mmCIF file of N, CA, C and O in Angstrom:
data_model
loop_
_atom_site.group_PDB
_atom_site.id
_atom_site.type_symbol
_atom_site.label_atom_id
_atom_site.label_comp_id
_atom_site.label_asym_id
_atom_site.label_seq_id
_atom_site.Cartn_x
_atom_site.Cartn_y
_atom_site.Cartn_z
ATOM 1 N N LYS A 1 -0.267 -43.714 5.909
ATOM 2 C CA LYS A 1 0.176 -42.929 4.777
ATOM 3 C C LYS A 1 -0.119 -41.438 4.985
ATOM 4 O O LYS A 1 0.767 -40.610 4.838
ATOM 5 N N THR A 2 -1.348 -41.128 5.324
ATOM 6 C CA THR A 2 -1.748 -39.746 5.546
ATOM 7 C C THR A 2 -1.047 -39.175 6.776
ATOM 8 O O THR A 2 -0.609 -38.024 6.772
ATOM 9 N N ALA A 3 -0.928 -39.998 7.804
ATOM 10 C CA ALA A 3 -0.287 -39.541 9.035
ATOM 11 C C ALA A 3 1.191 -39.219 8.791
ATOM 12 O O ALA A 3 1.714 -38.224 9.315
ATOM 13 N N SER A 4 1.867 -40.036 7.979
ATOM 14 C CA SER A 4 3.282 -39.772 7.718
ATOM 15 C C SER A 4 3.457 -38.506 6.864
ATOM 16 O O SER A 4 4.400 -37.744 7.055
ATOM 17 N N LEU A 5 2.542 -38.266 5.938
ATOM 18 C CA LEU A 5 2.581 -37.056 5.122
ATOM 19 C C LEU A 5 2.344 -35.818 5.991
ATOM 20 O O LEU A 5 3.041 -34.816 5.874
ATOM 21 N N LEU A 6 1.370 -35.912 6.904
ATOM 22 C CA LEU A 6 1.079 -34.815 7.812
ATOM 23 C C LEU A 6 2.283 -34.525 8.708
ATOM 24 O O LEU A 6 2.661 -33.369 8.916
ATOM 25 N N GLN A 7 2.926 -35.582 9.206
ATOM 26 C CA GLN A 7 4.091 -35.410 10.064
ATOM 27 C C GLN A 7 5.239 -34.749 9.300
ATOM 28 O O GLN A 7 5.906 -33.847 9.809
ATOM 29 N N ALA A 8 5.460 -35.150 8.053
ATOM 30 C CA ALA A 8 6.527 -34.556 7.236
ATOM 31 C C ALA A 8 6.253 -33.074 6.982
ATOM 32 O O ALA A 8 7.169 -32.247 7.050
ATOM 33 N N CYS A 9 5.001 -32.717 6.714
ATOM 34 C CA CYS A 9 4.637 -31.308 6.494
ATOM 35 C C CYS A 9 4.842 -30.492 7.761
ATOM 36 O O CYS A 9 5.341 -29.364 7.705
ATOM 37 N N GLN A 10 4.452 -31.043 8.900
ATOM 38 C CA GLN A 10 4.619 -30.324 10.163
ATOM 39 C C GLN A 10 6.092 -30.130 10.501
ATOM 40 O O GLN A 10 6.482 -29.102 11.043
ATOM 41 N N GLU A 11 6.931 -31.096 10.176
ATOM 42 C CA GLU A 11 8.362 -30.990 10.439
ATOM 43 C C GLU A 11 9.006 -29.904 9.571
ATOM 44 O O GLU A 11 9.938 -29.238 9.996
ATOM 45 N N GLN A 12 8.516 -29.737 8.382
ATOM 46 C CA GLN A 12 9.085 -28.759 7.458
ATOM 47 C C GLN A 12 8.429 -27.393 7.540
ATOM 48 O O GLN A 12 8.851 -26.451 6.871
ATOM 49 N N ALA A 13 7.393 -27.226 8.349
ATOM 50 C CA ALA A 13 6.627 -25.974 8.400
ATOM 51 C C ALA A 13 7.500 -24.789 8.812
ATOM 52 O O ALA A 13 7.444 -23.726 8.191
ATOM 53 N N ALA A 14 8.301 -24.943 9.844
ATOM 54 C CA ALA A 14 9.139 -23.827 10.308
ATOM 55 C C ALA A 14 10.153 -23.432 9.240
ATOM 56 O O ALA A 14 10.371 -22.244 8.985
ATOM 57 N N HIS A 15 10.756 -24.417 8.603
ATOM 58 C CA HIS A 15 11.723 -24.124 7.547
ATOM 59 C C HIS A 15 11.050 -23.417 6.371
ATOM 60 O O HIS A 15 11.577 -22.450 5.825
ATOM 61 N N THR A 16 9.879 -23.881 5.990
ATOM 62 C CA THR A 16 9.135 -23.279 4.878
ATOM 63 C C THR A 16 8.786 -21.830 5.190
ATOM 64 O O THR A 16 8.939 -20.944 4.350
ATOM 65 N N ARG A 17 8.324 -21.570 6.421
ATOM 66 C CA ARG A 17 7.999 -20.191 6.822
ATOM 67 C C ARG A 17 9.222 -19.289 6.738
ATOM 68 O O ARG A 17 9.149 -18.163 6.256
ATOM 69 N N SER A 18 10.366 -19.770 7.226
ATOM 70 C CA SER A 18 11.566 -18.933 7.213
ATOM 71 C C SER A 18 12.026 -18.647 5.783
ATOM 72 O O SER A 18 12.474 -17.542 5.476
ATOM 73 N N VAL A 19 11.885 -19.621 4.886
ATOM 74 C CA VAL A 19 12.261 -19.411 3.486
ATOM 75 C C VAL A 19 11.338 -18.388 2.836
ATOM 76 O O VAL A 19 11.791 -17.463 2.159
ATOM 77 N N VAL A 20 10.042 -18.514 3.064
ATOM 78 C CA VAL A 20 9.070 -17.587 2.473
ATOM 79 C C VAL A 20 9.297 -16.172 3.003
ATOM 80 O O VAL A 20 9.269 -15.204 2.246
ATOM 81 N N GLN A 21 9.541 -16.041 4.301
ATOM 82 C CA GLN A 21 9.780 -14.712 4.864
ATOM 83 C C GLN A 21 11.088 -14.126 4.356
ATOM 84 O O GLN A 21 11.219 -12.918 4.206
ATOM 85 N N GLY A 22 12.066 -14.967 4.057
ATOM 86 C CA GLY A 22 13.344 -14.491 3.542
ATOM 87 C C GLY A 22 13.262 -13.962 2.124
ATOM 88 O O GLY A 22 13.994 -13.048 1.752
ATOM 89 N N ILE A 23 12.362 -14.516 1.315
ATOM 90 C CA ILE A 23 12.256 -14.069 -0.073
ATOM 91 C C ILE A 23 11.178 -13.008 -0.278
ATOM 92 O O ILE A 23 11.081 -12.429 -1.348
ATOM 93 N N ALA A 24 10.396 -12.747 0.761
ATOM 94 C CA ALA A 24 9.338 -11.735 0.650
ATOM 95 C C ALA A 24 9.969 -10.358 0.493
ATOM 96 O O ALA A 24 10.962 -10.045 1.141
ATOM 97 N N PRO A 25 9.412 -9.520 -0.380
ATOM 98 C CA PRO A 25 9.974 -8.180 -0.557
ATOM 99 C C PRO A 25 9.764 -7.337 0.699
ATOM 100 O O PRO A 25 8.767 -7.486 1.396
ATOM 101 N N SER A 26 10.712 -6.471 0.963
ATOM 102 C CA SER A 26 10.612 -5.563 2.096
ATOM 103 C C SER A 26 9.874 -4.311 1.627
ATOM 104 O O SER A 26 10.414 -3.518 0.865
ATOM 105 N N LEU A 27 8.660 -4.162 2.071
ATOM 106 C CA LEU A 27 7.846 -3.032 1.651
ATOM 107 C C LEU A 27 7.944 -1.900 2.666
ATOM 108 O O LEU A 27 8.097 -2.139 3.865
ATOM 109 N N PRO A 28 7.852 -0.657 2.205
ATOM 110 C CA PRO A 28 7.877 0.456 3.158
ATOM 111 C C PRO A 28 6.615 0.464 4.018
ATOM 112 O O PRO A 28 5.547 0.016 3.591
ATOM 113 N N VAL A 29 6.756 0.970 5.233
ATOM 114 C CA VAL A 29 5.647 1.073 6.169
ATOM 115 C C VAL A 29 5.139 2.515 6.146
ATOM 116 O O VAL A 29 5.920 3.450 6.299
ATOM 117 N N PHE A 30 3.853 2.689 5.940
ATOM 118 C CA PHE A 30 3.240 4.014 5.883
ATOM 119 C C PHE A 30 3.300 4.664 7.258
ATOM 120 O O PHE A 30 2.956 4.052 8.266
ATOM 121 N N LYS A 31 3.739 5.929 7.300
ATOM 122 C CA LYS A 31 3.821 6.668 8.558
ATOM 123 C C LYS A 31 2.918 7.897 8.580
ATOM 124 O O LYS A 31 2.405 8.252 9.625
ATOM 125 N N GLY A 32 2.742 8.568 7.459
ATOM 126 C CA GLY A 32 1.911 9.769 7.475
ATOM 127 C C GLY A 32 1.722 10.369 6.098
ATOM 128 O O GLY A 32 2.422 10.024 5.147
ATOM 129 N N LEU A 33 0.742 11.271 6.010
ATOM 130 C CA LEU A 33 0.421 11.928 4.747
ATOM 131 C C LEU A 33 0.067 13.380 5.031
ATOM 132 O O LEU A 33 -0.776 13.667 5.884
ATOM 133 N N ASP A 34 0.739 14.285 4.355
ATOM 134 C CA ASP A 34 0.393 15.702 4.388
ATOM 135 C C ASP A 34 -0.035 16.084 2.981
ATOM 136 O O ASP A 34 0.510 15.586 2.005
ATOM 137 N N TRP A 35 -1.041 16.945 2.880
ATOM 138 C CA TRP A 35 -1.521 17.318 1.553
ATOM 139 C C TRP A 35 -1.826 18.813 1.510
ATOM 140 O O TRP A 35 -2.031 19.455 2.526
ATOM 141 N N ARG A 36 -1.841 19.311 0.284
ATOM 142 C CA ARG A 36 -2.173 20.718 0.038
ATOM 143 C C ARG A 36 -2.904 20.783 -1.295
ATOM 144 O O ARG A 36 -2.518 20.142 -2.261
ATOM 145 N N LEU A 37 -3.955 21.569 -1.327
ATOM 146 C CA LEU A 37 -4.710 21.776 -2.566
ATOM 147 C C LEU A 37 -4.321 23.131 -3.130
ATOM 148 O O LEU A 37 -4.475 24.163 -2.466
ATOM 149 N N ASP A 38 -3.776 23.133 -4.336
ATOM 150 C CA ASP A 38 -3.398 24.376 -5.025
ATOM 151 C C ASP A 38 -4.381 24.593 -6.172
ATOM 152 O O ASP A 38 -4.595 23.694 -6.983
ATOM 153 N N VAL A 39 -4.967 25.784 -6.219
ATOM 154 C CA VAL A 39 -5.909 26.106 -7.286
ATOM 155 C C VAL A 39 -5.499 27.431 -7.907
ATOM 156 O O VAL A 39 -5.383 28.449 -7.218
ATOM 157 N N GLN A 40 -5.263 27.410 -9.204
ATOM 158 C CA GLN A 40 -4.973 28.646 -9.927
ATOM 159 C C GLN A 40 -6.311 29.195 -10.396
ATOM 160 O O GLN A 40 -7.005 28.578 -11.200
ATOM 161 N N VAL A 41 -6.670 30.345 -9.886
ATOM 162 C CA VAL A 41 -7.989 30.897 -10.207
ATOM 163 C C VAL A 41 -7.940 32.069 -11.172
ATOM 164 O O VAL A 41 -8.943 32.391 -11.794
ATOM 165 N N GLY A 42 -6.794 32.710 -11.307
ATOM 166 C CA GLY A 42 -6.722 33.854 -12.196
ATOM 167 C C GLY A 42 -5.606 33.709 -13.213
ATOM 168 O O GLY A 42 -4.450 33.589 -12.871
ATOM 169 N N SER A 43 -5.993 33.684 -14.485
ATOM 170 C CA SER A 43 -4.999 33.576 -15.542
ATOM 171 C C SER A 43 -5.641 34.036 -16.848
ATOM 172 O O SER A 43 -6.827 33.814 -17.085
ATOM 173 N N ARG A 44 -4.858 34.630 -17.680
ATOM 174 C CA ARG A 44 -5.392 35.035 -18.987
ATOM 175 C C ARG A 44 -5.693 33.818 -19.851
ATOM 176 O O ARG A 44 -6.594 33.847 -20.680
ATOM 177 N N CYS A 45 -4.936 32.774 -19.655
ATOM 178 C CA CYS A 45 -5.137 31.550 -20.452
ATOM 179 C C CYS A 45 -6.338 30.733 -19.976
ATOM 180 O O CYS A 45 -6.945 30.014 -20.751
ATOM 181 N N LEU A 46 -6.634 30.829 -18.674
ATOM 182 C CA LEU A 46 -7.678 29.982 -18.093
ATOM 183 C C LEU A 46 -8.885 30.799 -17.656
ATOM 184 O O LEU A 46 -9.355 30.682 -16.538
ATOM 185 N N ARG A 47 -9.420 31.602 -18.520
ATOM 186 C CA ARG A 47 -10.575 32.429 -18.160
ATOM 187 C C ARG A 47 -11.770 31.557 -17.796
ATOM 188 O O ARG A 47 -12.203 30.716 -18.575
ATOM 189 N N GLY A 48 -12.254 31.762 -16.594
ATOM 190 C CA GLY A 48 -13.435 31.020 -16.155
ATOM 191 C C GLY A 48 -13.146 29.571 -15.802
ATOM 192 O O GLY A 48 -14.065 28.821 -15.545
ATOM 193 N N GLN A 49 -11.906 29.162 -15.815
ATOM 194 C CA GLN A 49 -11.552 27.777 -15.480
ATOM 195 C C GLN A 49 -10.610 27.789 -14.289
ATOM 196 O O GLN A 49 -9.925 28.761 -14.028
ATOM 197 N N SER A 50 -10.582 26.696 -13.603
ATOM 198 C CA SER A 50 -9.608 26.535 -12.525
ATOM 199 C C SER A 50 -8.794 25.278 -12.822
ATOM 200 O O SER A 50 -9.245 24.378 -13.527
ATOM 201 N N SER A 51 -7.583 25.237 -12.288
ATOM 202 C CA SER A 51 -6.741 24.057 -12.502
ATOM 203 C C SER A 51 -6.241 23.565 -11.146
ATOM 204 O O SER A 51 -5.138 23.898 -10.725
ATOM 205 N N PRO A 52 -7.069 22.772 -10.435
ATOM 206 C CA PRO A 52 -6.666 22.294 -9.110
ATOM 207 C C PRO A 52 -5.601 21.191 -9.206
ATOM 208 O O PRO A 52 -5.632 20.358 -10.097
ATOM 209 N N GLN A 53 -4.655 21.257 -8.286
ATOM 210 C CA GLN A 53 -3.601 20.244 -8.167
ATOM 211 C C GLN A 53 -3.450 19.896 -6.693
ATOM 212 O O GLN A 53 -3.481 20.778 -5.836
ATOM 213 N N MET A 54 -3.284 18.625 -6.407
ATOM 214 C CA MET A 54 -3.017 18.166 -5.045
ATOM 215 C C MET A 54 -1.523 17.917 -4.916
ATOM 216 O O MET A 54 -0.931 17.251 -5.767
ATOM 217 N N THR A 55 -0.928 18.449 -3.881
ATOM 218 C CA THR A 55 0.461 18.148 -3.556
ATOM 219 C C THR A 55 0.434 17.239 -2.334
ATOM 220 O O THR A 55 -0.163 17.575 -1.307
ATOM 221 N N LEU A 56 1.030 16.052 -2.471
ATOM 222 C CA LEU A 56 1.012 15.047 -1.412
ATOM 223 C C LEU A 56 2.436 14.797 -0.937
ATOM 224 O O LEU A 56 3.337 14.592 -1.747
ATOM 225 N N GLN A 57 2.627 14.805 0.370
ATOM 226 C CA GLN A 57 3.908 14.438 0.949
ATOM 227 C C GLN A 57 3.648 13.184 1.778
ATOM 228 O O GLN A 57 2.925 13.216 2.777
ATOM 229 N N ILE A 58 4.243 12.075 1.350
ATOM 230 C CA ILE A 58 4.003 10.784 1.972
ATOM 231 C C ILE A 58 5.237 10.388 2.779
ATOM 232 O O ILE A 58 6.337 10.318 2.241
ATOM 233 N N GLN A 59 5.041 10.157 4.073
ATOM 234 C CA GLN A 59 6.136 9.704 4.931
ATOM 235 C C GLN A 59 6.015 8.199 5.118
ATOM 236 O O GLN A 59 4.932 7.684 5.403
ATOM 237 N N SER A 60 7.150 7.511 4.941
ATOM 238 C CA SER A 60 7.175 6.067 5.130
ATOM 239 C C SER A 60 8.494 5.693 5.784
ATOM 240 O O SER A 60 9.362 6.537 6.005
ATOM 241 N N GLU A 61 8.629 4.413 6.083
ATOM 242 C CA GLU A 61 9.845 3.921 6.715
ATOM 243 C C GLU A 61 10.179 2.556 6.123
ATOM 244 O O GLU A 61 9.307 1.719 5.943
ATOM 245 N N ARG A 62 11.457 2.360 5.800
ATOM 246 C CA ARG A 62 11.913 1.073 5.271
ATOM 247 C C ARG A 62 13.225 0.733 5.975
ATOM 248 O O ARG A 62 14.146 1.525 5.968
ATOM 249 N N HIS A 63 13.276 -0.434 6.575
ATOM 250 C CA HIS A 63 14.461 -0.885 7.313
ATOM 251 C C HIS A 63 14.852 0.126 8.397
ATOM 252 O O HIS A 63 16.029 0.380 8.631
ATOM 253 N N GLY A 64 13.867 0.761 9.034
ATOM 254 C CA GLY A 64 14.143 1.721 10.089
ATOM 255 C C GLY A 64 14.564 3.098 9.608
ATOM 256 O O GLY A 64 14.788 3.989 10.409
ATOM 257 N N GLN A 65 14.668 3.287 8.297
ATOM 258 C CA GLN A 65 15.080 4.573 7.733
ATOM 259 C C GLN A 65 13.849 5.337 7.242
ATOM 260 O O GLN A 65 13.096 4.817 6.413
ATOM 261 N N PRO A 66 13.635 6.563 7.742
ATOM 262 C CA PRO A 66 12.480 7.334 7.257
ATOM 263 C C PRO A 66 12.679 7.787 5.816
ATOM 264 O O PRO A 66 13.797 8.075 5.386
ATOM 265 N N GLN A 67 11.594 7.792 5.073
ATOM 266 C CA GLN A 67 11.603 8.228 3.682
ATOM 267 C C GLN A 67 10.451 9.197 3.473
ATOM 268 O O GLN A 67 9.405 9.065 4.094
ATOM 269 N N THR A 68 10.653 10.158 2.576
ATOM 270 C CA THR A 68 9.609 11.109 2.228
ATOM 271 C C THR A 68 9.501 11.184 0.712
ATOM 272 O O THR A 68 10.505 11.334 0.029
ATOM 273 N N GLN A 69 8.290 11.026 0.207
ATOM 274 C CA GLN A 69 8.027 11.166 -1.221
ATOM 275 C C GLN A 69 7.086 12.347 -1.401
ATOM 276 O O GLN A 69 6.113 12.496 -0.675
ATOM 277 N N LEU A 70 7.388 13.166 -2.379
ATOM 278 C CA LEU A 70 6.575 14.327 -2.689
ATOM 279 C C LEU A 70 6.036 14.146 -4.101
ATOM 280 O O LEU A 70 6.801 13.867 -5.028
ATOM 281 N N CYS A 71 4.734 14.260 -4.265
ATOM 282 C CA CYS A 71 4.167 14.127 -5.606
ATOM 283 C C CYS A 71 3.033 15.127 -5.784
ATOM 284 O O CYS A 71 2.419 15.582 -4.830
ATOM 285 N N GLN A 72 2.787 15.439 -7.037
ATOM 286 C CA GLN A 72 1.716 16.363 -7.380
ATOM 287 C C GLN A 72 0.802 15.637 -8.352
ATOM 288 O O GLN A 72 1.270 14.977 -9.287
ATOM 289 N N ALA A 73 -0.492 15.748 -8.119
ATOM 290 C CA ALA A 73 -1.446 15.018 -8.945
ATOM 291 C C ALA A 73 -2.715 15.847 -9.136
ATOM 292 O O ALA A 73 -3.050 16.690 -8.305
ATOM 293 N N SER A 74 -3.398 15.566 -10.226
ATOM 294 C CA SER A 74 -4.691 16.219 -10.458
ATOM 295 C C SER A 74 -5.734 15.569 -9.546
ATOM 296 O O SER A 74 -5.514 14.500 -8.975
ATOM 297 N N LEU A 75 -6.877 16.215 -9.401
ATOM 298 C CA LEU A 75 -7.929 15.655 -8.557
ATOM 299 C C LEU A 75 -8.427 14.313 -9.094
ATOM 300 O O LEU A 75 -8.782 13.433 -8.321
ATOM 301 N N GLU A 76 -8.422 14.136 -10.405
ATOM 302 C CA GLU A 76 -8.839 12.861 -10.996
ATOM 303 C C GLU A 76 -7.873 11.751 -10.611
ATOM 304 O O GLU A 76 -8.288 10.633 -10.309
ATOM 305 N N ASP A 77 -6.576 12.066 -10.617
ATOM 306 C CA ASP A 77 -5.582 11.060 -10.230
ATOM 307 C C ASP A 77 -5.700 10.702 -8.749
ATOM 308 O O ASP A 77 -5.567 9.540 -8.365
ATOM 309 N N VAL A 78 -5.967 11.694 -7.907
ATOM 310 C CA VAL A 78 -6.144 11.443 -6.479
ATOM 311 C C VAL A 78 -7.364 10.564 -6.260
ATOM 312 O O VAL A 78 -7.339 9.639 -5.436
ATOM 313 N N GLU A 79 -8.435 10.802 -6.989
ATOM 314 C CA GLU A 79 -9.639 9.968 -6.875
ATOM 315 C C GLU A 79 -9.341 8.537 -7.307
ATOM 316 O O GLU A 79 -9.782 7.575 -6.664
ATOM 317 N N ALA A 80 -8.578 8.359 -8.383
ATOM 318 C CA ALA A 80 -8.198 7.014 -8.832
ATOM 319 C C ALA A 80 -7.354 6.306 -7.773
ATOM 320 O O ALA A 80 -7.540 5.109 -7.508
ATOM 321 N N MET A 81 -6.444 7.042 -7.131
ATOM 322 C CA MET A 81 -5.634 6.452 -6.053
ATOM 323 C C MET A 81 -6.524 6.035 -4.885
ATOM 324 O O MET A 81 -6.334 4.971 -4.286
ATOM 325 N N ARG A 82 -7.503 6.862 -4.551
ATOM 326 C CA ARG A 82 -8.412 6.550 -3.446
ATOM 327 C C ARG A 82 -9.179 5.254 -3.710
ATOM 328 O O ARG A 82 -9.304 4.399 -2.836
ATOM 329 N N VAL A 83 -9.642 5.104 -4.942
ATOM 330 C CA VAL A 83 -10.390 3.899 -5.315
ATOM 331 C C VAL A 83 -9.490 2.669 -5.206
ATOM 332 O O VAL A 83 -9.895 1.623 -4.679
ATOM 333 N N GLU A 84 -8.245 2.761 -5.679
ATOM 334 C CA GLU A 84 -7.309 1.635 -5.618
ATOM 335 C C GLU A 84 -6.966 1.265 -4.177
ATOM 336 O O GLU A 84 -6.901 0.095 -3.820
ATOM 337 N N ILE A 85 -6.733 2.284 -3.338
ATOM 338 C CA ILE A 85 -6.404 2.018 -1.939
ATOM 339 C C ILE A 85 -7.582 1.376 -1.225
ATOM 340 O O ILE A 85 -7.416 0.434 -0.443
ATOM 341 N N LYS A 86 -8.787 1.851 -1.511
ATOM 342 C CA LYS A 86 -9.981 1.266 -0.897
ATOM 343 C C LYS A 86 -10.131 -0.198 -1.308
ATOM 344 O O LYS A 86 -10.436 -1.051 -0.468
ATOM 345 N N ALA A 87 -9.894 -0.501 -2.583
ATOM 346 C CA ALA A 87 -9.990 -1.891 -3.050
ATOM 347 C C ALA A 87 -8.929 -2.765 -2.378
ATOM 348 O O ALA A 87 -9.201 -3.911 -1.993
ATOM 349 N N ALA A 88 -7.718 -2.230 -2.216
ATOM 350 C CA ALA A 88 -6.643 -2.991 -1.571
ATOM 351 C C ALA A 88 -6.980 -3.275 -0.107
ATOM 352 O O ALA A 88 -6.745 -4.378 0.390
ATOM 353 N N LEU A 89 -7.549 -2.282 0.582
ATOM 354 C CA LEU A 89 -7.920 -2.486 1.980
ATOM 355 C C LEU A 89 -9.050 -3.499 2.120
ATOM 356 O O LEU A 89 -9.071 -4.294 3.057
ATOM 357 N N GLN A 90 -9.979 -3.506 1.174
ATOM 358 C CA GLN A 90 -11.048 -4.496 1.203
ATOM 359 C C GLN A 90 -10.490 -5.893 0.959
ATOM 360 O O GLN A 90 -10.930 -6.861 1.569
ATOM 361 N N GLN A 91 -9.506 -5.997 0.086
ATOM 362 C CA GLN A 91 -8.914 -7.298 -0.204
ATOM 363 C C GLN A 91 -8.139 -7.822 1.004
ATOM 364 O O GLN A 91 -8.075 -9.023 1.223
ATOM 365 N N LEU A 92 -7.557 -6.920 1.797
ATOM 366 C CA LEU A 92 -6.844 -7.346 3.002
ATOM 367 C C LEU A 92 -7.760 -8.069 3.980
ATOM 368 O O LEU A 92 -7.306 -8.916 4.737
ATOM 369 N N SER A 93 -9.028 -7.720 3.978
ATOM 370 C CA SER A 93 -9.956 -8.347 4.915
ATOM 371 C C SER A 93 -10.659 -9.565 4.308
ATOM 372 O O SER A 93 -11.554 -10.117 4.937
ATOM 373 N N SER A 94 -10.227 -10.004 3.135
ATOM 374 C CA SER A 94 -10.875 -11.166 2.512
ATOM 375 C C SER A 94 -10.439 -12.459 3.201
ATOM 376 O O SER A 94 -9.393 -12.535 3.836
ATOM 377 N N ASN A 95 -11.248 -13.477 3.083
ATOM 378 C CA ASN A 95 -10.951 -14.773 3.685
ATOM 379 C C ASN A 95 -9.668 -15.366 3.125
ATOM 380 O O ASN A 95 -8.871 -15.951 3.852
ATOM 381 N N HIS A 96 -9.456 -15.216 1.826
ATOM 382 C CA HIS A 96 -8.254 -15.776 1.193
ATOM 383 C C HIS A 96 -6.993 -15.146 1.773
ATOM 384 O O HIS A 96 -6.027 -15.843 2.102
ATOM 385 N N THR A 97 -6.995 -13.831 1.927
ATOM 386 C CA THR A 97 -5.834 -13.143 2.473
ATOM 387 C C THR A 97 -5.585 -13.570 3.911
ATOM 388 O O THR A 97 -4.437 -13.787 4.304
ATOM 389 N N ARG A 98 -6.635 -13.728 4.685
ATOM 390 C CA ARG A 98 -6.481 -14.177 6.074
ATOM 391 C C ARG A 98 -5.876 -15.578 6.137
ATOM 392 O O ARG A 98 -5.023 -15.862 6.959
ATOM 393 N N ARG A 99 -6.334 -16.469 5.244
ATOM 394 C CA ARG A 99 -5.793 -17.839 5.227
ATOM 395 C C ARG A 99 -4.301 -17.840 4.884
ATOM 396 O O ARG A 99 -3.514 -18.528 5.522
ATOM 397 N N VAL A 100 -3.917 -17.066 3.881
ATOM 398 C CA VAL A 100 -2.509 -17.000 3.480
ATOM 399 C C VAL A 100 -1.667 -16.414 4.612
ATOM 400 O O VAL A 100 -0.597 -16.949 4.939
ATOM 401 N N ALA A 101 -2.135 -15.353 5.236
ATOM 402 C CA ALA A 101 -1.392 -14.734 6.341
ATOM 403 C C ALA A 101 -1.257 -15.712 7.514
ATOM 404 O O ALA A 101 -0.206 -15.777 8.144
ATOM 405 N N ARG A 102 -2.309 -16.465 7.781
ATOM 406 C CA ARG A 102 -2.267 -17.448 8.878
ATOM 407 C C ARG A 102 -1.236 -18.524 8.569
ATOM 408 O O ARG A 102 -0.499 -18.963 9.455
ATOM 409 N N LEU A 103 -1.138 -18.939 7.318
ATOM 410 C CA LEU A 103 -0.161 -19.965 6.946
ATOM 411 C C LEU A 103 1.273 -19.467 7.040
ATOM 412 O O LEU A 103 2.191 -20.241 7.315
ATOM 413 N N LEU A 104 1.475 -18.167 6.836
ATOM 414 C CA LEU A 104 2.833 -17.621 6.860
ATOM 415 C C LEU A 104 3.304 -17.260 8.265
ATOM 416 O O LEU A 104 4.465 -16.919 8.437
ATOM 417 N N ARG A 105 2.435 -17.322 9.240
ATOM 418 C CA ARG A 105 2.843 -16.989 10.622
ATOM 419 C C ARG A 105 3.618 -18.112 11.238
ATOM 420 O O ARG A 105 3.670 -19.194 11.000
#
C-alpha cells in the first residue's frame, strides 16, 4: 500500500513541478541600486531643521527586459525598508524555505 502510494507520487513529481513553476509569478530580478541623499538646510520655513530625503534608483530585470524605478523616501521610510529586507533575507535561509525550494526543484 505504502509502496504503491510512493510510486504514484514519484511518477507525478515531474508533472507537479512543471505545474507549480507554470503558475508561479514572474518576479523581477534585482540588478542594482543607486542612491542620493538630499538635505535642505536653509529655508525660512525650516529654521534650525533639516528635511533629509533619499532618492533611490532601483534597476531590475523581468523577462530579460531592464526596468528602472525611481522613488523618493524619508530616512524613516528607508529604515523601515531596510528592516523588511533584512527580515526577508533571514527568512530565505530558514529550514522551511529550504525544504519548499528543494521540493520545487
